[in-house]
Amino acid sequence: MSREEKQLEMTLDAVQNRLNDLKVSIGAMVHKLETEYEFINWPTFLDNFALISSHLTGLSKILSKEICPPLRNRTVLPLMLSPERDEALIQLTQGRVPVFSHDIVPDYLRTKPEPMAEQKMLQNEQKAANLSAEAAAKQVAQHNKVVSHILDMVSKKREEWDIESSSRAGIQQTSSMADTHALVAAVGMGKGLKMGMPMSVPGGGPGSMMVPPAIRPPAPMSSVSPGGVSQLGKAPSAIKTNIKSAMQVHPFQR
């Protein structure tokens, strides 16, 4: 076995171990989200996310080492393709891949990005390579200027918010919610009010006084009989009706 083959085998083992750790971490996080969503707190979620991020960082470091051979130059070929359901493959992939056919091989065994994505990456790399040092320095300076301007705006706005919040805290309260509720209850429902002395009616006799409606005696009934000609307080109607007989002959009837 050559040196390059040994390095490739070691790299693949390290990548496989890191991927297994990453799979376990993602599975544990999904399990917590599905079963402990009522009790999980934000620090626990951040810890799980940090663990996944550390596995991804370790995987990137393994692939970026100098001893790692360029995997993009390697080609993976399937040993056997079948459109039928493979139980061993289902168990190996935990039910994600039921068959290993011609349709899914290009997606699962792809070692290079898609042609369109690869073309865009090459265009960006060529554009960056053709860019002169002076133009690159100008773009970096312009970018730093924009970022500094945005940072100044955010800092200024934060200072204004801090000053406004501190000034609001020093304002004295000029109203009382308890007094407001008591006033509304007194006006709307008479809560807390006491009945005072009866008031005399102006213009009445010496013994006349204003009596509340709740304790006034009932007014006497009118002595007008039901069959009377006119009723008290009712104006006579000015509308006269003329009822004709239904047997009258219509003048335009033939």
mmCIF file of C-alpha atoms in Angstrom:
data_model
loop_
_atom_site.group_PDB
_atom_site.id
_atom_site.type_symbol
_atom_site.label_atom_id
_atom_site.label_comp_id
_atom_site.label_asym_id
_atom_site.label_seq_id
_atom_site.Cartn_x
_atom_site.Cartn_y
_atom_site.Cartn_z
ATOM 1 C CA MET A 1 0.000 0.000 0.000
ATOM 2 C CA SER A 2 1.431 3.337 -1.047
ATOM 3 C CA ARG A 3 1.744 6.394 1.141
ATOM 4 C CA GLU A 4 -1.083 8.215 -0.613
ATOM 5 C CA GLU A 5 -3.415 5.267 -0.125
ATOM 6 C CA LYS A 6 -2.581 5.156 3.588
ATOM 7 C CA GLN A 7 -3.287 8.862 3.932
ATOM 8 C CA LEU A 8 -6.569 8.418 2.098
ATOM 9 C CA GLU A 9 -7.589 5.547 4.368
ATOM 10 C CA MET A 10 -6.707 7.502 7.502
ATOM 11 C CA THR A 11 -8.598 10.539 6.239
ATOM 12 C CA LEU A 12 -11.678 8.501 5.406
ATOM 13 C CA ASP A 13 -11.643 6.879 8.861
ATOM 14 C CA ALA A 14 -11.365 10.275 10.564
ATOM 15 C CA VAL A 15 -14.145 11.713 8.402
ATOM 16 C CA GLN A 16 -16.365 8.723 9.103
ATOM 17 C CA ASN A 17 -15.844 9.004 12.860
ATOM 18 C CA ARG A 18 -16.577 12.716 12.797
ATOM 19 C CA LEU A 19 -19.697 12.156 10.708
ATOM 20 C CA ASN A 20 -20.919 9.519 13.163
ATOM 21 C CA ASP A 21 -20.448 11.965 16.046
ATOM 22 C CA LEU A 22 -22.277 14.622 14.071
ATOM 23 C CA LYS A 23 -25.140 12.234 13.332
ATOM 24 C CA VAL A 24 -25.457 11.317 17.009
ATOM 25 C CA SER A 25 -25.496 14.988 18.054
ATOM 26 C CA ILE A 26 -28.141 15.904 15.485
ATOM 27 C CA GLY A 27 -30.259 12.907 16.497
ATOM 28 C CA ALA A 28 -30.046 13.854 20.178
ATOM 29 C CA MET A 29 -31.035 17.436 19.422
ATOM 30 C CA VAL A 30 -33.998 16.362 17.289
ATOM 31 C CA HIS A 31 -35.082 13.930 20.014
ATOM 32 C CA LYS A 32 -35.025 16.698 22.613
ATOM 33 C CA LEU A 33 -37.005 19.023 20.367
ATOM 34 C CA GLU A 34 -39.646 16.346 19.790
ATOM 35 C CA THR A 35 -39.957 14.998 23.342
ATOM 36 C CA GLU A 36 -38.779 17.794 25.649
ATOM 37 C CA TYR A 37 -40.083 20.842 23.808
ATOM 38 C CA GLU A 38 -42.141 21.868 26.853
ATOM 39 C CA PHE A 39 -39.198 21.833 29.270
ATOM 40 C CA ILE A 40 -36.167 22.655 27.113
ATOM 41 C CA ASN A 41 -34.637 26.049 27.751
ATOM 42 C CA TRP A 42 -32.524 28.310 25.612
ATOM 43 C CA PRO A 43 -29.113 27.533 27.234
ATOM 44 C CA THR A 44 -29.608 23.797 26.674
ATOM 45 C CA PHE A 45 -30.519 24.402 23.041
ATOM 46 C CA LEU A 46 -27.432 26.564 22.572
ATOM 47 C CA ASP A 47 -25.228 23.867 24.134
ATOM 48 C CA ASN A 48 -26.519 21.253 21.691
ATOM 49 C CA PHE A 49 -26.088 23.648 18.793
ATOM 50 C CA ALA A 50 -22.526 24.433 19.908
ATOM 51 C CA LEU A 51 -21.756 20.699 19.995
ATOM 52 C CA ILE A 52 -22.978 20.295 16.418
ATOM 53 C CA SER A 53 -20.968 23.332 15.365
ATOM 54 C CA SER A 54 -17.816 21.889 16.943
ATOM 55 C CA HIS A 55 -18.251 18.638 14.995
ATOM 56 C CA LEU A 56 -18.635 20.585 11.754
ATOM 57 C CA THR A 57 -15.537 22.629 12.564
ATOM 58 C CA GLY A 58 -13.556 19.467 13.253
ATOM 59 C CA LEU A 59 -14.729 17.965 9.972
ATOM 60 C CA SER A 60 -13.623 21.084 8.101
ATOM 61 C CA LYS A 61 -10.200 20.949 9.764
ATOM 62 C CA ILE A 62 -9.743 17.318 8.754
ATOM 63 C CA LEU A 63 -10.568 18.085 5.137
ATOM 64 C CA SER A 64 -8.363 21.185 5.067
ATOM 65 C CA LYS A 65 -5.190 19.484 6.317
ATOM 66 C CA GLU A 66 -2.251 19.147 3.988
ATOM 67 C CA ILE A 67 -2.011 15.398 4.525
ATOM 68 C CA CYS A 68 -5.585 15.007 3.306
ATOM 69 C CA PRO A 69 -5.578 14.017 -0.363
ATOM 70 C CA PRO A 70 -7.843 16.031 -2.684
ATOM 71 C CA LEU A 71 -11.058 14.060 -2.552
ATOM 72 C CA ARG A 72 -12.557 15.976 -5.451
ATOM 73 C CA ASN A 73 -10.149 14.192 -7.763
ATOM 74 C CA ARG A 74 -11.474 10.818 -6.648
ATOM 75 C CA THR A 75 -14.272 8.982 -8.397
ATOM 76 C CA VAL A 76 -16.733 6.723 -6.596
ATOM 77 C CA LEU A 77 -18.276 3.961 -8.680
ATOM 78 C CA PRO A 78 -21.104 1.656 -7.548
ATOM 79 C CA LEU A 79 -20.427 -2.072 -7.535
ATOM 80 C CA MET A 80 -24.023 -3.130 -8.140
ATOM 81 C CA LEU A 81 -27.231 -1.335 -9.104
ATOM 82 C CA SER A 82 -30.706 -2.772 -8.676
ATOM 83 C CA PRO A 83 -34.185 -1.235 -8.910
ATOM 84 C CA GLU A 84 -35.493 -3.716 -6.324
ATOM 85 C CA ARG A 85 -35.849 -3.076 -2.613
ATOM 86 C CA ASP A 86 -32.736 -3.956 -0.608
ATOM 87 C CA GLU A 87 -33.359 -4.768 3.060
ATOM 88 C CA ALA A 88 -29.675 -4.665 3.956
ATOM 89 C CA LEU A 89 -29.366 -1.202 2.447
ATOM 90 C CA ILE A 90 -32.456 -0.045 4.338
ATOM 91 C CA GLN A 91 -30.990 -1.267 7.617
ATOM 92 C CA LEU A 92 -27.591 0.246 6.840
ATOM 93 C CA THR A 93 -29.051 3.670 6.014
ATOM 94 C CA GLN A 94 -31.697 3.553 8.791
ATOM 95 C CA GLY A 95 -34.551 3.464 6.296
ATOM 96 C CA ARG A 96 -33.461 6.473 4.246
ATOM 97 C CA VAL A 97 -32.381 4.644 1.060
ATOM 98 C CA PRO A 98 -34.640 1.719 0.112
ATOM 99 C CA VAL A 99 -33.111 1.006 -3.313
ATOM 100 C CA PHE A 100 -29.796 1.671 -5.042
ATOM 101 C CA SER A 101 -30.882 2.333 -8.597
ATOM 102 C CA HIS A 102 -29.681 4.392 -11.547
ATOM 103 C CA ASP A 103 -31.881 7.334 -10.533
ATOM 104 C CA ILE A 104 -30.364 8.028 -7.121
ATOM 105 C CA VAL A 105 -26.728 7.105 -7.782
ATOM 106 C CA PRO A 106 -25.788 10.522 -9.274
ATOM 107 C CA ASP A 107 -27.128 12.262 -6.164
ATOM 108 C CA TYR A 108 -25.697 9.981 -3.474
ATOM 109 C CA LEU A 109 -22.298 9.331 -5.072
ATOM 110 C CA ARG A 110 -21.614 12.852 -6.287
ATOM 111 C CA THR A 111 -18.105 13.982 -5.348
ATOM 112 C CA LYS A 112 -18.296 17.311 -7.172
ATOM 113 C CA PRO A 113 -20.871 20.087 -6.997
ATOM 114 C CA GLU A 114 -23.537 20.425 -9.630
ATOM 115 C CA PRO A 115 -22.349 21.702 -13.016
ATOM 116 C CA MET A 116 -24.079 25.076 -12.654
ATOM 117 C CA ALA A 117 -22.704 25.613 -9.142
ATOM 118 C CA GLU A 118 -19.239 24.532 -10.228
ATOM 119 C CA GLN A 119 -19.357 26.935 -13.168
ATOM 120 C CA LYS A 120 -20.304 29.837 -10.907
ATOM 121 C CA MET A 121 -17.512 28.959 -8.499
ATOM 122 C CA LEU A 122 -14.996 28.936 -11.344
ATOM 123 C CA GLN A 123 -16.253 32.302 -12.565
ATOM 124 C CA ASN A 124 -15.859 33.817 -9.102
ATOM 125 C CA GLU A 125 -12.379 32.359 -8.744
ATOM 126 C CA GLN A 126 -11.331 33.731 -12.121
ATOM 127 C CA LYS A 127 -12.783 37.131 -11.286
ATOM 128 C CA ALA A 128 -10.888 37.204 -7.993
ATOM 129 C CA ALA A 129 -7.666 36.108 -9.695
ATOM 130 C CA ASN A 130 -7.916 38.785 -12.400
ATOM 131 C CA LEU A 131 -8.564 41.534 -9.859
ATOM 132 C CA SER A 132 -5.555 43.789 -9.359
ATOM 133 C CA ALA A 133 -4.132 44.531 -5.928
ATOM 134 C CA GLU A 134 -5.038 48.214 -6.179
ATOM 135 C CA ALA A 135 -8.668 47.482 -7.065
ATOM 136 C CA ALA A 136 -8.883 44.908 -4.277
ATOM 137 C CA ALA A 137 -7.510 47.428 -1.778
ATOM 138 C CA LYS A 138 -10.081 50.008 -2.918
ATOM 139 C CA GLN A 139 -12.931 47.544 -2.517
ATOM 140 C CA VAL A 140 -11.721 46.539 0.940
ATOM 141 C CA ALA A 141 -11.432 50.199 1.976
ATOM 142 C CA GLN A 142 -14.923 50.953 0.666
ATOM 143 C CA HIS A 143 -16.334 47.942 2.473
ATOM 144 C CA ASN A 144 -14.662 48.990 5.733
ATOM 145 C CA LYS A 145 -16.027 52.505 5.301
ATOM 146 C CA VAL A 146 -19.587 51.246 4.881
ATOM 147 C CA VAL A 147 -19.269 48.923 7.875
ATOM 148 C CA SER A 148 -17.835 51.721 10.042
ATOM 149 C CA HIS A 149 -20.668 54.057 9.037
ATOM 150 C CA ILE A 150 -23.293 51.461 9.942
ATOM 151 C CA LEU A 151 -21.537 50.792 13.247
ATOM 152 C CA ASP A 152 -21.550 54.515 14.074
ATOM 153 C CA MET A 153 -25.271 54.758 13.287
ATOM 154 C CA VAL A 154 -26.073 51.775 15.498
ATOM 155 C CA SER A 155 -23.930 53.099 18.363
ATOM 156 C CA LYS A 156 -25.520 56.554 18.151
ATOM 157 C CA LYS A 157 -29.005 55.098 18.125
ATOM 158 C CA ARG A 158 -28.167 52.929 21.112
ATOM 159 C CA GLU A 159 -26.959 55.949 23.080
ATOM 160 C CA GLU A 160 -30.194 57.790 22.253
ATOM 161 C CA TRP A 161 -32.248 54.827 23.436
ATOM 162 C CA ASP A 162 -30.270 54.629 26.683
ATOM 163 C CA ILE A 163 -30.756 58.350 27.342
ATOM 164 C CA GLU A 164 -34.463 58.127 26.557
ATOM 165 C CA SER A 165 -34.983 55.117 28.816
ATOM 166 C CA SER A 166 -33.111 56.782 31.693
ATOM 167 C CA SER A 167 -35.151 59.980 31.312
ATOM 168 C CA ARG A 168 -38.392 58.017 31.349
ATOM 169 C CA ALA A 169 -37.430 56.390 34.627
ATOM 170 C CA GLY A 170 -37.068 59.816 36.323
ATOM 171 C CA ILE A 171 -40.528 61.155 35.398
ATOM 172 C CA GLN A 172 -42.794 61.507 38.434
ATOM 173 C CA GLN A 173 -46.160 59.817 38.332
ATOM 174 C CA THR A 174 -49.058 62.286 38.264
ATOM 175 C CA SER A 175 -51.959 59.842 38.373
ATOM 176 C CA SER A 176 -53.177 56.962 40.484
ATOM 177 C CA MET A 177 -54.821 53.918 38.974
ATOM 178 C CA ALA A 178 -56.556 53.098 42.272
ATOM 179 C CA ASP A 179 -58.194 56.532 42.397
ATOM 180 C CA THR A 180 -59.207 56.239 38.751
ATOM 181 C CA HIS A 181 -60.883 52.862 39.316
ATOM 182 C CA ALA A 182 -62.649 54.176 42.438
ATOM 183 C CA LEU A 183 -63.970 57.194 40.512
ATOM 184 C CA VAL A 184 -65.231 55.050 37.637
ATOM 185 C CA ALA A 185 -66.960 52.669 40.074
ATOM 186 C CA ALA A 186 -68.607 55.585 41.900
ATOM 187 C CA VAL A 187 -69.896 57.215 38.707
ATOM 188 C CA GLY A 188 -70.962 54.056 36.934
ATOM 189 C CA MET A 189 -72.288 51.870 39.774
ATOM 190 C CA GLY A 190 -72.610 54.261 42.715
ATOM 191 C CA LYS A 191 -70.056 52.360 44.729
ATOM 192 C CA GLY A 192 -69.077 54.123 47.961
ATOM 193 C CA LEU A 193 -71.759 56.836 47.715
ATOM 194 C CA LYS A 194 -73.990 57.662 50.729
ATOM 195 C CA MET A 195 -77.584 58.967 50.580
ATOM 196 C CA GLY A 196 -77.770 62.526 51.962
ATOM 197 C CA MET A 197 -80.657 64.677 53.261
ATOM 198 C CA PRO A 198 -83.615 65.256 50.867
ATOM 199 C CA MET A 199 -83.437 68.527 48.981
ATOM 200 C CA SER A 200 -86.316 71.013 48.944
ATOM 201 C CA VAL A 201 -87.999 71.788 45.637
ATOM 202 C CA PRO A 202 -87.594 75.458 44.664
ATOM 203 C CA GLY A 203 -90.908 77.229 44.156
ATOM 204 C CA GLY A 204 -92.919 74.665 46.090
ATOM 205 C CA GLY A 205 -94.735 74.932 49.328
ATOM 206 C CA PRO A 206 -93.084 75.129 52.697
ATOM 207 C CA GLY A 207 -93.407 71.414 53.208
ATOM 208 C CA SER A 208 -92.538 70.309 49.700
ATOM 209 C CA MET A 209 -89.319 68.424 49.127
ATOM 210 C CA MET A 210 -87.618 66.401 46.383
ATOM 211 C CA VAL A 211 -88.157 62.702 46.857
ATOM 212 C CA PRO A 212 -85.973 60.158 45.082
ATOM 213 C CA PRO A 213 -87.756 58.148 42.361
ATOM 214 C CA ALA A 214 -87.170 54.888 44.199
ATOM 215 C CA ILE A 215 -89.365 55.904 47.180
ATOM 216 C CA ARG A 216 -92.049 57.936 45.410
ATOM 217 C CA PRO A 217 -95.626 56.669 45.832
ATOM 218 C CA PRO A 218 -97.285 55.266 42.726
ATOM 219 C CA ALA A 219 -99.378 57.706 40.712
ATOM 220 C CA PRO A 220 -103.189 57.201 40.825
ATOM 221 C CA MET A 221 -104.807 55.484 37.879
ATOM 222 C CA SER A 222 -106.876 57.563 35.451
ATOM 223 C CA SER A 223 -110.622 57.475 35.922
ATOM 224 C CA VAL A 224 -111.350 57.491 32.199
ATOM 225 C CA SER A 225 -113.232 54.383 31.181
ATOM 226 C CA PRO A 226 -111.841 52.160 28.453
ATOM 227 C CA GLY A 227 -114.771 52.948 26.219
ATOM 228 C CA GLY A 228 -114.372 56.707 26.431
ATOM 229 C CA VAL A 229 -114.364 58.917 23.401
ATOM 230 C CA SER A 230 -110.916 60.365 23.915
ATOM 231 C CA GLN A 231 -107.884 59.171 25.828
ATOM 232 C CA LEU A 232 -105.697 61.304 28.004
ATOM 233 C CA GLY A 233 -102.633 62.588 26.227
ATOM 234 C CA LYS A 234 -103.596 61.222 22.799
ATOM 235 C CA ALA A 235 -104.189 63.608 19.902
ATOM 236 C CA PRO A 236 -107.039 62.876 17.465
ATOM 237 C CA SER A 237 -105.942 61.381 14.190
ATOM 238 C CA ALA A 238 -106.231 63.576 11.108
ATOM 239 C CA ILE A 239 -106.234 60.635 8.685
ATOM 240 C CA LYS A 240 -109.635 59.543 7.410
ATOM 241 C CA THR A 241 -110.194 56.196 5.830
ATOM 242 C CA ASN A 242 -112.748 55.338 3.190
ATOM 243 C CA ILE A 243 -113.415 51.619 3.001
ATOM 244 C CA LYS A 244 -115.279 50.586 -0.103
ATOM 245 C CA SER A 245 -117.133 47.420 -0.599
ATOM 246 C CA ALA A 246 -115.321 44.600 -2.284
ATOM 247 C CA MET A 247 -118.390 43.941 -4.440
ATOM 248 C CA GLN A 248 -118.128 47.321 -6.181
ATOM 249 C CA VAL A 249 -117.680 46.991 -9.916
ATOM 250 C CA HIS A 250 -114.382 48.241 -11.290
ATOM 251 C CA PRO A 251 -114.978 51.113 -13.717
ATOM 252 C CA PHE A 252 -112.566 49.685 -16.306
ATOM 253 C CA GLN A 253 -113.833 46.149 -16.109
ATOM 254 C CA ARG A 254 -115.206 44.774 -19.336
#
